[in-house]
Short mmCIF file of C-alpha atoms in Angstrom, two decimals:
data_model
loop_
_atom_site.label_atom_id
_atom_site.label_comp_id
_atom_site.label_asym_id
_atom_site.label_seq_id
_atom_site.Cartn_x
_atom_site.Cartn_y
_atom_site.Cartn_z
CA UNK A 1 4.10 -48.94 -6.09
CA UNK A 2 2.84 -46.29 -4.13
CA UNK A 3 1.75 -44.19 -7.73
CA UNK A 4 -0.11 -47.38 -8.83
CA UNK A 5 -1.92 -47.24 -5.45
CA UNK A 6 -2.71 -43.83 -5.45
CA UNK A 7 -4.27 -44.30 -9.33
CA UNK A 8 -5.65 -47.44 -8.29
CA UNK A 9 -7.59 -45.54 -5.64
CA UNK A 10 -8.65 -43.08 -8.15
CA UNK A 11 -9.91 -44.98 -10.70
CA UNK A 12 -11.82 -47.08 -7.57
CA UNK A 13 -13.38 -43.63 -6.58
CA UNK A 14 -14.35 -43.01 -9.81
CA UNK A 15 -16.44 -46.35 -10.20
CA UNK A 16 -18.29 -46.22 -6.78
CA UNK A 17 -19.20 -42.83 -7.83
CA UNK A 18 -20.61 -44.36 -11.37
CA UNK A 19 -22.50 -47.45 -9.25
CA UNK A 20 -23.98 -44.81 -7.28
CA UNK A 21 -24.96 -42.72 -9.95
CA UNK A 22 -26.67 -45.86 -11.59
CA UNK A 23 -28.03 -47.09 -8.47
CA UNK A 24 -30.12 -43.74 -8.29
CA UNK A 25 -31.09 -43.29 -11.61
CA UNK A 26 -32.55 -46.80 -10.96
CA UNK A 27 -34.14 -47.10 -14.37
CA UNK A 28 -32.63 -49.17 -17.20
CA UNK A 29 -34.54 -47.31 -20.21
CA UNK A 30 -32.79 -44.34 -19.20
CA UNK A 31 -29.70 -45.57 -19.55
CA UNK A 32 -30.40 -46.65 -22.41
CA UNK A 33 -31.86 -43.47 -23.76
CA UNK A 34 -28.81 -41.77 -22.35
CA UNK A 35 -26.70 -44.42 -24.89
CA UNK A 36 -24.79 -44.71 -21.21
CA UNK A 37 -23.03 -48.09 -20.92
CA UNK A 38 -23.64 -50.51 -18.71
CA UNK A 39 -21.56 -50.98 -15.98
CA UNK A 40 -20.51 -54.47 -16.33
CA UNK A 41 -19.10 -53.24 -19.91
CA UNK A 42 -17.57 -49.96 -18.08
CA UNK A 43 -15.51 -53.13 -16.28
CA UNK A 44 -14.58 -55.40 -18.70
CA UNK A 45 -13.69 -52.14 -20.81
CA UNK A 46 -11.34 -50.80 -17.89
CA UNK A 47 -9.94 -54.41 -17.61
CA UNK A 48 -8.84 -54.81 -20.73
CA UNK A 49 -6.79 -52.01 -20.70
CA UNK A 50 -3.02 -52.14 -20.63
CA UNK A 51 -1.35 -51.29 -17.17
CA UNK A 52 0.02 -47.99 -18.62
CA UNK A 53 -3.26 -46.83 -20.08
CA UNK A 54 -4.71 -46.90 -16.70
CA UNK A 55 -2.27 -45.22 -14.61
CA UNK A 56 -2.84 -42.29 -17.47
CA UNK A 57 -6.77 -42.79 -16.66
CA UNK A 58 -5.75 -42.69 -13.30
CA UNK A 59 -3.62 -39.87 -13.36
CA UNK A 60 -6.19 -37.99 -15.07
CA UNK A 61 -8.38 -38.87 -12.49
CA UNK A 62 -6.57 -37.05 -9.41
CA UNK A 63 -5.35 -34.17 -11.59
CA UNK A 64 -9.01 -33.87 -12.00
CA UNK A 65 -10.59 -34.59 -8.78
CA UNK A 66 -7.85 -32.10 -7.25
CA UNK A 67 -8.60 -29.45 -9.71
CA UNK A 68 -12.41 -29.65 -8.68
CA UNK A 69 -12.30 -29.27 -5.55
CA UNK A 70 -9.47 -26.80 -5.33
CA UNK A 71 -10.35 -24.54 -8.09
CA UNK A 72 -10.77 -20.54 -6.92
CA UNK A 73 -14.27 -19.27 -6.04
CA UNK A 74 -15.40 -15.76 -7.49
CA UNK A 75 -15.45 -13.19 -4.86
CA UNK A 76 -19.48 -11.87 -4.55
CA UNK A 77 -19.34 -8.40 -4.88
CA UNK A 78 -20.45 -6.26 -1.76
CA UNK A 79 -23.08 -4.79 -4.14
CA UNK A 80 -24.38 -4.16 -7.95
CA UNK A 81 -21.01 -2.87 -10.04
CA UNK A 82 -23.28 -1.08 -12.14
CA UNK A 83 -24.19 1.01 -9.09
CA UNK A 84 -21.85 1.40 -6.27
CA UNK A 85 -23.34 4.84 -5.36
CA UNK A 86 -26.61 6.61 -4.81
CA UNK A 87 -27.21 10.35 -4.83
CA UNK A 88 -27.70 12.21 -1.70
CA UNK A 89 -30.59 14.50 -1.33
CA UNK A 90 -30.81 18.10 -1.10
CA UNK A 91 -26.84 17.84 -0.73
CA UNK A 92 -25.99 19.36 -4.46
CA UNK A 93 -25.11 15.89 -6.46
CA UNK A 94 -23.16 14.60 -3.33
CA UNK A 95 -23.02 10.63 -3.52
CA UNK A 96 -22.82 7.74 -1.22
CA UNK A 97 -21.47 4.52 -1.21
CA UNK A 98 -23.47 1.40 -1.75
CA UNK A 99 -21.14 -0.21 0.65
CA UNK A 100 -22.09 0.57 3.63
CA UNK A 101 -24.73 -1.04 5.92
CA UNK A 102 -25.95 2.38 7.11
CA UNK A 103 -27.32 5.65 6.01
CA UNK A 104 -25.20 7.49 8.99
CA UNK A 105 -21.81 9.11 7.70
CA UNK A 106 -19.01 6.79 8.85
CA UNK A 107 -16.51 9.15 11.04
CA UNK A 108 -14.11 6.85 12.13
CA UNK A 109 -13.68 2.46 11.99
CA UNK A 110 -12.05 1.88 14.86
CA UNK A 111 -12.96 3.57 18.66
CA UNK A 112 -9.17 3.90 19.76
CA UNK A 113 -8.18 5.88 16.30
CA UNK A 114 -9.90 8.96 15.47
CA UNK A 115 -6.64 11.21 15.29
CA UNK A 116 -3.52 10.02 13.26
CA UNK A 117 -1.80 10.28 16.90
CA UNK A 118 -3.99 8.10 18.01
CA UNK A 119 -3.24 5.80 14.87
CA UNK A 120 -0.04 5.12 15.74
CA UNK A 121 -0.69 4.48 19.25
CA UNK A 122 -3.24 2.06 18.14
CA UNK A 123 -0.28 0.11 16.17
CA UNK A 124 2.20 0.56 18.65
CA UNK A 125 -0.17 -1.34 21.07
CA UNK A 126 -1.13 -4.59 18.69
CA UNK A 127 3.16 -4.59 17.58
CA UNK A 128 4.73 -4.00 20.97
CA UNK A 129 7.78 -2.87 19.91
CA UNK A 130 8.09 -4.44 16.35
CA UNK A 131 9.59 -3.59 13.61
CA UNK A 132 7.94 -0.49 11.42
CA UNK A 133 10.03 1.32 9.29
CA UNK A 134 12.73 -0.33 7.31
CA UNK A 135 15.52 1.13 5.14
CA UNK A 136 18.50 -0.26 3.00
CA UNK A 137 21.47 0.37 1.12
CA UNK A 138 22.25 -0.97 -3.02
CA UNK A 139 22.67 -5.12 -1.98
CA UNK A 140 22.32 -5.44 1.61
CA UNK A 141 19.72 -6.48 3.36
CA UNK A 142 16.39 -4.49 4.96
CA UNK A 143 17.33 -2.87 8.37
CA UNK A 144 14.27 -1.71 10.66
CA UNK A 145 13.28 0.63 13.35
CA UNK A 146 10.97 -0.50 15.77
CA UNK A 147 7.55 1.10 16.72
CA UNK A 148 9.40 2.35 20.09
CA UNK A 149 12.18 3.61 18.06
CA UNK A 150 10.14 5.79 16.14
CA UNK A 151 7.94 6.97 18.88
CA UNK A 152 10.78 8.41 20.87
CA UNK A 153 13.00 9.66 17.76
CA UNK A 154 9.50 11.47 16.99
CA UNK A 155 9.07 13.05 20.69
CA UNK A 156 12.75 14.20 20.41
CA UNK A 157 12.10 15.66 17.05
CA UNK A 158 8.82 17.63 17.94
CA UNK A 159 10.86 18.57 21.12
CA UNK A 160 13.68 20.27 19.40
CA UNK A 161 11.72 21.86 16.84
CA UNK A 162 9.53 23.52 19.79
CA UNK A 163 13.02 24.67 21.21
CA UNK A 164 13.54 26.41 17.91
CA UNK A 165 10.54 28.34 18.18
CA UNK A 166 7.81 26.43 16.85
CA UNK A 167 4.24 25.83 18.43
CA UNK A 168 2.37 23.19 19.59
CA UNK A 169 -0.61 24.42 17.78
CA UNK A 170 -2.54 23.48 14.73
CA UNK A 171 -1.53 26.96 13.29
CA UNK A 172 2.61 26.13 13.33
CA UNK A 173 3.12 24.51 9.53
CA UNK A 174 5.80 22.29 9.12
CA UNK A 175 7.29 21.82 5.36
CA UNK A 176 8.90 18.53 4.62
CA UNK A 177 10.74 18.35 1.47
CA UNK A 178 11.73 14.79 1.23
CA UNK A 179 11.99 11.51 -0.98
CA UNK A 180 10.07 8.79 0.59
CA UNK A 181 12.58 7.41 3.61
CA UNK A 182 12.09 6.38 7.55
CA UNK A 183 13.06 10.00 8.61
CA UNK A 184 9.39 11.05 6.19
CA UNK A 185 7.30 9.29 8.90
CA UNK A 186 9.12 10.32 11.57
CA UNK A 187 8.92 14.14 10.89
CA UNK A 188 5.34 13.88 10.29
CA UNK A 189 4.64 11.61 13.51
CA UNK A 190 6.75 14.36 15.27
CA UNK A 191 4.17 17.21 13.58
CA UNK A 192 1.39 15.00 15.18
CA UNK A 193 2.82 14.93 18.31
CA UNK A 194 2.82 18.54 19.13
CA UNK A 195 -0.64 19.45 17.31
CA UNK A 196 1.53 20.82 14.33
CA UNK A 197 0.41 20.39 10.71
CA UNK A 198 2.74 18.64 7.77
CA UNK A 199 2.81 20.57 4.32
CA UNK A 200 4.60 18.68 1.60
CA UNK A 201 6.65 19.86 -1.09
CA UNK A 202 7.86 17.90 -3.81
CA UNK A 203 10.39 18.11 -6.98
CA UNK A 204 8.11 17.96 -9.66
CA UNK A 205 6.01 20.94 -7.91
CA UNK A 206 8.43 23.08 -9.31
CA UNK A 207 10.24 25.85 -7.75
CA UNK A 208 7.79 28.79 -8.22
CA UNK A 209 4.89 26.36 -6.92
CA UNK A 210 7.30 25.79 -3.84
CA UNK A 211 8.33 29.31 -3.44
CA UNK A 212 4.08 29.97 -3.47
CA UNK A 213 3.47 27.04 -1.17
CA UNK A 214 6.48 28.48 1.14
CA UNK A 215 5.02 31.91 1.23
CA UNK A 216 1.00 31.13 1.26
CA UNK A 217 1.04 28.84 4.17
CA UNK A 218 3.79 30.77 5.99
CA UNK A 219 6.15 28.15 6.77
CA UNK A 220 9.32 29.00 8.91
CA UNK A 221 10.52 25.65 9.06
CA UNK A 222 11.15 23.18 6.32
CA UNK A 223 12.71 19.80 6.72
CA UNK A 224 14.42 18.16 3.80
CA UNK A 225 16.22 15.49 2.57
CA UNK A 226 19.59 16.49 0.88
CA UNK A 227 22.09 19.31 0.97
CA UNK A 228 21.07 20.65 -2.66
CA UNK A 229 16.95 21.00 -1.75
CA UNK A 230 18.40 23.28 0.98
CA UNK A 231 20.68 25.15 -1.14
CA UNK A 232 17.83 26.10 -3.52
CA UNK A 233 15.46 27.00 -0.29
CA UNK A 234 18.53 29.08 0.78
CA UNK A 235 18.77 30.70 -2.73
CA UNK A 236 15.03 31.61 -2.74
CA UNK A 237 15.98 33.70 0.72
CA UNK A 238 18.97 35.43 -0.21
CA UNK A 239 16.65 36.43 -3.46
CA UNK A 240 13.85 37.97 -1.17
CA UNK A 241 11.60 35.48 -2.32
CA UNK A 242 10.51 33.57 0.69
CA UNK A 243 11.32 36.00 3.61
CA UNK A 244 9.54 33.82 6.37
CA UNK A 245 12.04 30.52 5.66
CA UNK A 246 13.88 30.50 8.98
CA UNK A 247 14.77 27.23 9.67
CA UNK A 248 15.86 24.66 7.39
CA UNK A 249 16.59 20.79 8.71
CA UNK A 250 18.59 18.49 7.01
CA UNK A 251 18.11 14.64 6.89
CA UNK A 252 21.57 13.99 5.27
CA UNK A 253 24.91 15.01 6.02
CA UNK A 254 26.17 18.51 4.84
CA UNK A 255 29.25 20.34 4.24
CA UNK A 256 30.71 23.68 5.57
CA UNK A 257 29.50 25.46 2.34
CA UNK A 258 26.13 25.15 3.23
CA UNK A 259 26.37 26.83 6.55
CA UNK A 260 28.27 29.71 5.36
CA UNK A 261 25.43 30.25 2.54
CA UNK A 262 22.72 29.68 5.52
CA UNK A 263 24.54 32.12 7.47
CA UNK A 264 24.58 35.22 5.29
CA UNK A 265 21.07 34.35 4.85
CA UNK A 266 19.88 34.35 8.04
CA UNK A 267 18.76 30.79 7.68
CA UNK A 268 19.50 28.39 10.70
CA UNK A 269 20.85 24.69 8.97
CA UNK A 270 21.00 21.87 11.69
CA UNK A 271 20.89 18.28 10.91
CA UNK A 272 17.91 15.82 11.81
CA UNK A 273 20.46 14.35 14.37
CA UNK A 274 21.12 17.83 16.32
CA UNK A 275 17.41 18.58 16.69
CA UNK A 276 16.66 15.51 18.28
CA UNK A 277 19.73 16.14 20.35
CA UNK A 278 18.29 19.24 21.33
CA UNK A 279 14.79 18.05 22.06
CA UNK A 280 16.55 15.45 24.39
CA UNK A 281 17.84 19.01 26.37
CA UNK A 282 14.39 20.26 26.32
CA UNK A 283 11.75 17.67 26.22
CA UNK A 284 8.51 18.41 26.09
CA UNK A 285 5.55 16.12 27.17
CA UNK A 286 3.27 15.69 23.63
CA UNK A 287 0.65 17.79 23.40
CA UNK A 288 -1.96 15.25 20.77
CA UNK A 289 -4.11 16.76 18.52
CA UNK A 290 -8.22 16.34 18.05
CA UNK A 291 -9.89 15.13 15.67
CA UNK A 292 -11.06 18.66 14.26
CA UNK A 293 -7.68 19.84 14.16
CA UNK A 294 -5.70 20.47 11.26
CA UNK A 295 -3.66 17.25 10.35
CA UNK A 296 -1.90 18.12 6.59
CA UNK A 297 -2.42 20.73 3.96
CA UNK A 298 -1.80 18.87 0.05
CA UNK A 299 -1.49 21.56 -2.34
CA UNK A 300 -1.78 20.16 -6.16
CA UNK A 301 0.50 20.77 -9.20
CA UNK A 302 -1.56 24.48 -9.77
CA UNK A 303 -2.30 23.00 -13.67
CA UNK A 304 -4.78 26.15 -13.62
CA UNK A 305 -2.76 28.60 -11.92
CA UNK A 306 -1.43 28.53 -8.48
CA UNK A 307 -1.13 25.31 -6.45
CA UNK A 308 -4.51 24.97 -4.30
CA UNK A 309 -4.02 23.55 -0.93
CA UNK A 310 -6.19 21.20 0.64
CA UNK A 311 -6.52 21.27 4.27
CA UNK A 312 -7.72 17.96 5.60
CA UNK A 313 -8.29 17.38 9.35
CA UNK A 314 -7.16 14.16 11.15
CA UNK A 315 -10.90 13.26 11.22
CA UNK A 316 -11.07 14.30 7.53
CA UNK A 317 -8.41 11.23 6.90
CA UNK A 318 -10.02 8.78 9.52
CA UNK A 319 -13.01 8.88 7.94
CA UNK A 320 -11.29 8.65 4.27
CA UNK A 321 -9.50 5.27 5.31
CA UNK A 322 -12.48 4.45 7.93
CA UNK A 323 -14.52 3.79 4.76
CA UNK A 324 -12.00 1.94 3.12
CA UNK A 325 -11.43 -0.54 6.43
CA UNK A 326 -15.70 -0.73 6.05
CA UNK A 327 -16.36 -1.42 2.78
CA UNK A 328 -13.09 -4.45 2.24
CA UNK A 329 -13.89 -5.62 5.84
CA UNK A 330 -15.38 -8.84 4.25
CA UNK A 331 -12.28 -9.43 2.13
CA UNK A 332 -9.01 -7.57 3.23
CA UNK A 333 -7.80 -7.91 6.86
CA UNK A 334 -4.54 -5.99 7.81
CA UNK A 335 -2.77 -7.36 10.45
CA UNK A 336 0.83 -7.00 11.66
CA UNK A 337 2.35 -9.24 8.96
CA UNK A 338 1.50 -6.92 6.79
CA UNK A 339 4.33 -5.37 4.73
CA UNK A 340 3.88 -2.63 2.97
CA UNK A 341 6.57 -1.36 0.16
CA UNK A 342 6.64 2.61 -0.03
CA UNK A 343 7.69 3.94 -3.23
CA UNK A 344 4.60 6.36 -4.27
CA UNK A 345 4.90 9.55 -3.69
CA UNK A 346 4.11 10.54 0.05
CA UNK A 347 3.01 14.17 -0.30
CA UNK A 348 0.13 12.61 -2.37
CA UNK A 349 -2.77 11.16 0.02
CA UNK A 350 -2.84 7.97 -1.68
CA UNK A 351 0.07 6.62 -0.54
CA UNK A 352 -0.70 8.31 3.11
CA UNK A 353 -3.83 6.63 3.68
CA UNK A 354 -2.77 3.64 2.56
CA UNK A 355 0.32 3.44 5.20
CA UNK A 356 -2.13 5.05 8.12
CA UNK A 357 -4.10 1.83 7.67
CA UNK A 358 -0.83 -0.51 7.86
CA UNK A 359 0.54 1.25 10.72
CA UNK A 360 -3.06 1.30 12.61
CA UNK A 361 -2.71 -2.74 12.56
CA UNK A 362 0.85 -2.30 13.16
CA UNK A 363 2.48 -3.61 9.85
CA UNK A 364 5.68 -2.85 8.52
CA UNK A 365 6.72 0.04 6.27
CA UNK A 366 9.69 -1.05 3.99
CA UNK A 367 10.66 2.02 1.68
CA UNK A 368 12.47 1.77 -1.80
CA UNK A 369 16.41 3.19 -2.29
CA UNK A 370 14.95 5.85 -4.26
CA UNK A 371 15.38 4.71 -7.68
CA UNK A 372 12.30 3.57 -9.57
CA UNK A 373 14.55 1.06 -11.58
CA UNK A 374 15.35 -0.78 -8.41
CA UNK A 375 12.07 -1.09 -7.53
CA UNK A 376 11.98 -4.83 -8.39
CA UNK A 377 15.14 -5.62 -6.53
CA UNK A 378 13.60 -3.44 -3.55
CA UNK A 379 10.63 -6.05 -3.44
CA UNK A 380 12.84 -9.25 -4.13
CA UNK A 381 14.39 -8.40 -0.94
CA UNK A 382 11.26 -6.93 1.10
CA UNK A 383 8.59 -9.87 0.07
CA UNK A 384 5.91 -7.07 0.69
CA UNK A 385 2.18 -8.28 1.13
CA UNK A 386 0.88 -4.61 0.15
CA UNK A 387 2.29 -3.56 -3.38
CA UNK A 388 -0.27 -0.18 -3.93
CA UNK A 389 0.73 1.19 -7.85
CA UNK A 390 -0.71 3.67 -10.13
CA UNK A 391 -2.00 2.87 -14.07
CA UNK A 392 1.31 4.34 -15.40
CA UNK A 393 3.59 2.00 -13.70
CA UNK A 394 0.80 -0.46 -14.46
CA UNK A 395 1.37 -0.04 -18.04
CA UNK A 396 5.58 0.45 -17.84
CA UNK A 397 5.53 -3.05 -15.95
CA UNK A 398 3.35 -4.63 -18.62
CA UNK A 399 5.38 -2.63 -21.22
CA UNK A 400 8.63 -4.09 -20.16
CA UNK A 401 7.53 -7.71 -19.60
CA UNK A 402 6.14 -8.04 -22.78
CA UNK A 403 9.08 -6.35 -24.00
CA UNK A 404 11.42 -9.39 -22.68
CA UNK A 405 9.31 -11.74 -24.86
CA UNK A 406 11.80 -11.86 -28.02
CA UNK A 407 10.41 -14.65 -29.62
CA UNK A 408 6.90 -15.43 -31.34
CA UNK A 409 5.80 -18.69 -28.82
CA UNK A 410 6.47 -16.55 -25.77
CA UNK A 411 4.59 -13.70 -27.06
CA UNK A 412 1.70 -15.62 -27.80
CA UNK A 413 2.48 -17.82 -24.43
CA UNK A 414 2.65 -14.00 -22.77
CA UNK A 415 -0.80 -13.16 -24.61
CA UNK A 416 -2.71 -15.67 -23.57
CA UNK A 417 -1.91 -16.30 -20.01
CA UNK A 418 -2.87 -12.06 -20.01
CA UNK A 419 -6.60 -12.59 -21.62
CA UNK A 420 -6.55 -15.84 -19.46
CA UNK A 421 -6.04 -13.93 -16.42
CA UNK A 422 -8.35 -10.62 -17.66
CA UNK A 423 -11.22 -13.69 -17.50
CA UNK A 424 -10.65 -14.47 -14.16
CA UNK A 425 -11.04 -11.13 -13.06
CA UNK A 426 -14.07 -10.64 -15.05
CA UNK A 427 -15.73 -13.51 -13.44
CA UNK A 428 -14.65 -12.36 -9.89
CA UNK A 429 -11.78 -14.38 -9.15
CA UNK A 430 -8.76 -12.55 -7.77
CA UNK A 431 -5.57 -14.41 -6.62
CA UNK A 432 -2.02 -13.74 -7.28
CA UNK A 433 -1.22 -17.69 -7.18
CA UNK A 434 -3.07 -18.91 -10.85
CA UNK A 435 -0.87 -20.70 -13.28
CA UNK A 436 -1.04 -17.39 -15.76
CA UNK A 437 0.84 -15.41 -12.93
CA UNK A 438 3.72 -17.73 -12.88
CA UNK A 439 4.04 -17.96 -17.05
CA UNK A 440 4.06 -14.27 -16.95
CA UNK A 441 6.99 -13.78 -14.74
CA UNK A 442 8.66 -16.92 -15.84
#
């Protein structure tokens, strides 16, 4: 009863609308011109319809209706595609953006973050103490550490690492040789801290890049992940390769091996655990960093010889993500619900700036288990907001979907809903809730 009603209504809707539309037009030789018919014919025509034929009509109706005034808008671009950039003069082919409502370089976006100290402060403000960095193990649930958590694991670390020797000064370089994980951030908020600058090394830098990197930015103390990154640092040493390594600290538990090889090095081997420890001995109030001062140092692959490293400022990166924050501020708005899943690389600066702009709004940080081909069970259980990828895991994704589609009516089911969705983008409309999305992860 209630269905008839509701079709009832439509098809009432639908006739006002028509008497309306006549009553305007107000001229019976266009209607008839149009061929439109009359109205009193439009009635005896819907009358004489069978019950079922009009709850169809009906039906059709409110699909309809709903569809119109539901359907997605196209987002207007902040400018012309075709030119998102203008050439700066007398600056050597230097560009700007189109974005911006202002000629003026853009040094930072917000007042109370122009250091990446200050960044975090900023989140830990908006949060309180909510949760930031999250973690888990194969089938269990995320576990988190909260803003305040990190904050005081980071004071202990900077703490114990100046007990070991190191400076509070933009000249001490810090390696960390790591897999994305909670203790990542935590080392480099502890860098921050104490005016200390992070240098990443990675796997697929190779181990004469790292031995270069090691050497050229005279780093005494690296921080890594697991036991066997430390027993290749320790190998370089005992080789006479990298004669400055001093200090090497471990994120995961370690064996008695390890120490006997650091100690006929000369190498001292403590665990993450131990130097916080020790910085609870010996705290030290933070001494933050400005916004001139050295923040990281990325050094590339060296495709064309040896690795190059950038050295970027903390008012270098504010202004990087500054730009971003000013040029989306019309269409993205991170807040503290965000949730951000880290599985990119984070010795690469894509997948730093992105999490300096969640943790400025104090959003969450959930980080994969490591494996790549868990990623999808990773997200399953974090429900992240913020999913930042790169076009070769674009195309693996799209190559394993389609992949799935072993029979001819879902590949052409799979095809379609992907030109179908390639249209919407074209004509500006982005959303992650269209009818295509859900026939391509069906």
């Amino acid at each position: 009863m209630l269905g008839f009603a509701l079709v009832a209504g439509s098809v009432w809707v639908v006739l006002e609308l028509s008497s309306t539309l006549v009553e305007k037009m107000q001229s019976r030789d266009l209607l008839l011109g149009l061929q439109l018919p009359e109205l009193d014919d439009l009635g005896q025509f819907l009358r004489s319809l069978p019950t079922s034929a009009l709850l169809g009509l009906g039906a059709l109706t409110a699909v309809l209706a709903y569809w119109i005034s539901t359907r997605p808008r196209p987002i207007t671009p902040p400018c012309d595609l075709r030119l998102q950039s203008q050439e700066v003069q007398m600056e050597d082919g230097a560009r700007r953006s189109m974005m911006g409502d202002s000629s003026t370089l853009l040094s930072y976006y917000h007042e109370d973050a122009k250091t990446m100290y200050e960044v975090f402060q900023r989140g830990l403000h908006i949060t309180g103490d909510g949760p930031f960095l999250g973690s888990r193990l194969p089938n269990q649930p995320y576990t988190w550490l909260s803003y305040r958590e990190v904050l005081s694991r980071a004071e202990l670390l900077g703490s114990g690492l100046l007990s070991q020797g190191c400076q509070p000064s933009p000249d001490q370089f810090i390696g960390v040789f790591a897999q994305n994980r909670p203790e990542w951030i935590i080392s480099e908020l502890a860098c921050y801290t104490y005016s200390m600058v992070v240098v990443p090394l990675y796997d697929t830098l190779g181990p004469d890049a790292i031995r270069y990197i090691i050497n050229r930015a005279e780093i005494s103390t690296v921080i890594c992940d697991k036991a066997e990154k430390a027993a290749v640092l320790l190998e370089n040493v005992q080789r006479g390769e990298t004669p400055g390594l001093k200090t090497i600290v471990l994120m995961d538990v370690f064996d008695a091996p390890l120490l006997e090889e650091a100690q006929k090095s000369g190498v001292l081997v403590r665990s993450l655990r131990d130097v916080e420890a020790l910085g609870r001995e010996n705290y030290r109030k933070p001494v933050p960093p400005g916004p001139d001062d050295l923040s990281i140092v990325c050094f590339t692959s060296g495709t064309t010889g040896n690795p190059k490293g950038v050295m970027l400022t903390h008012g270098n990166i504010i202004a990087d993500f500054g730009g971003f924050l000013k040029v989306t501020d019309k269409v993205i708005f991170p807040n503290q619900d965000d949730v951000l899943i880290s599985f990119l690389p984070l010795a690469h600066m894509f997948e730093r700036l992105i999490e300096a702009v969640v943790i400025c709004h104090g959003g969450r940080i959930g980080f994969f288990q490591g494996d790549i081909r868990l990623l999808s069970d990773d997200m399953k259980a974090l429900r992240p907001t913020i999913f930042p990828v790169v076009p070769r895991l674009l195309n693996r994704m799209y190559d394993k979907i389609f992949s799935q589609a072993n029979t001819s009516l879902k590949r052409w089911l799979l095809n379609f809903a992907a030109k179908r969705k390639g249209l919407e983008v074209k004509r500006g409309v982005i959303r992650c809730d269209s009818v295509w999305v859900y026939v391509t992860l069906a």
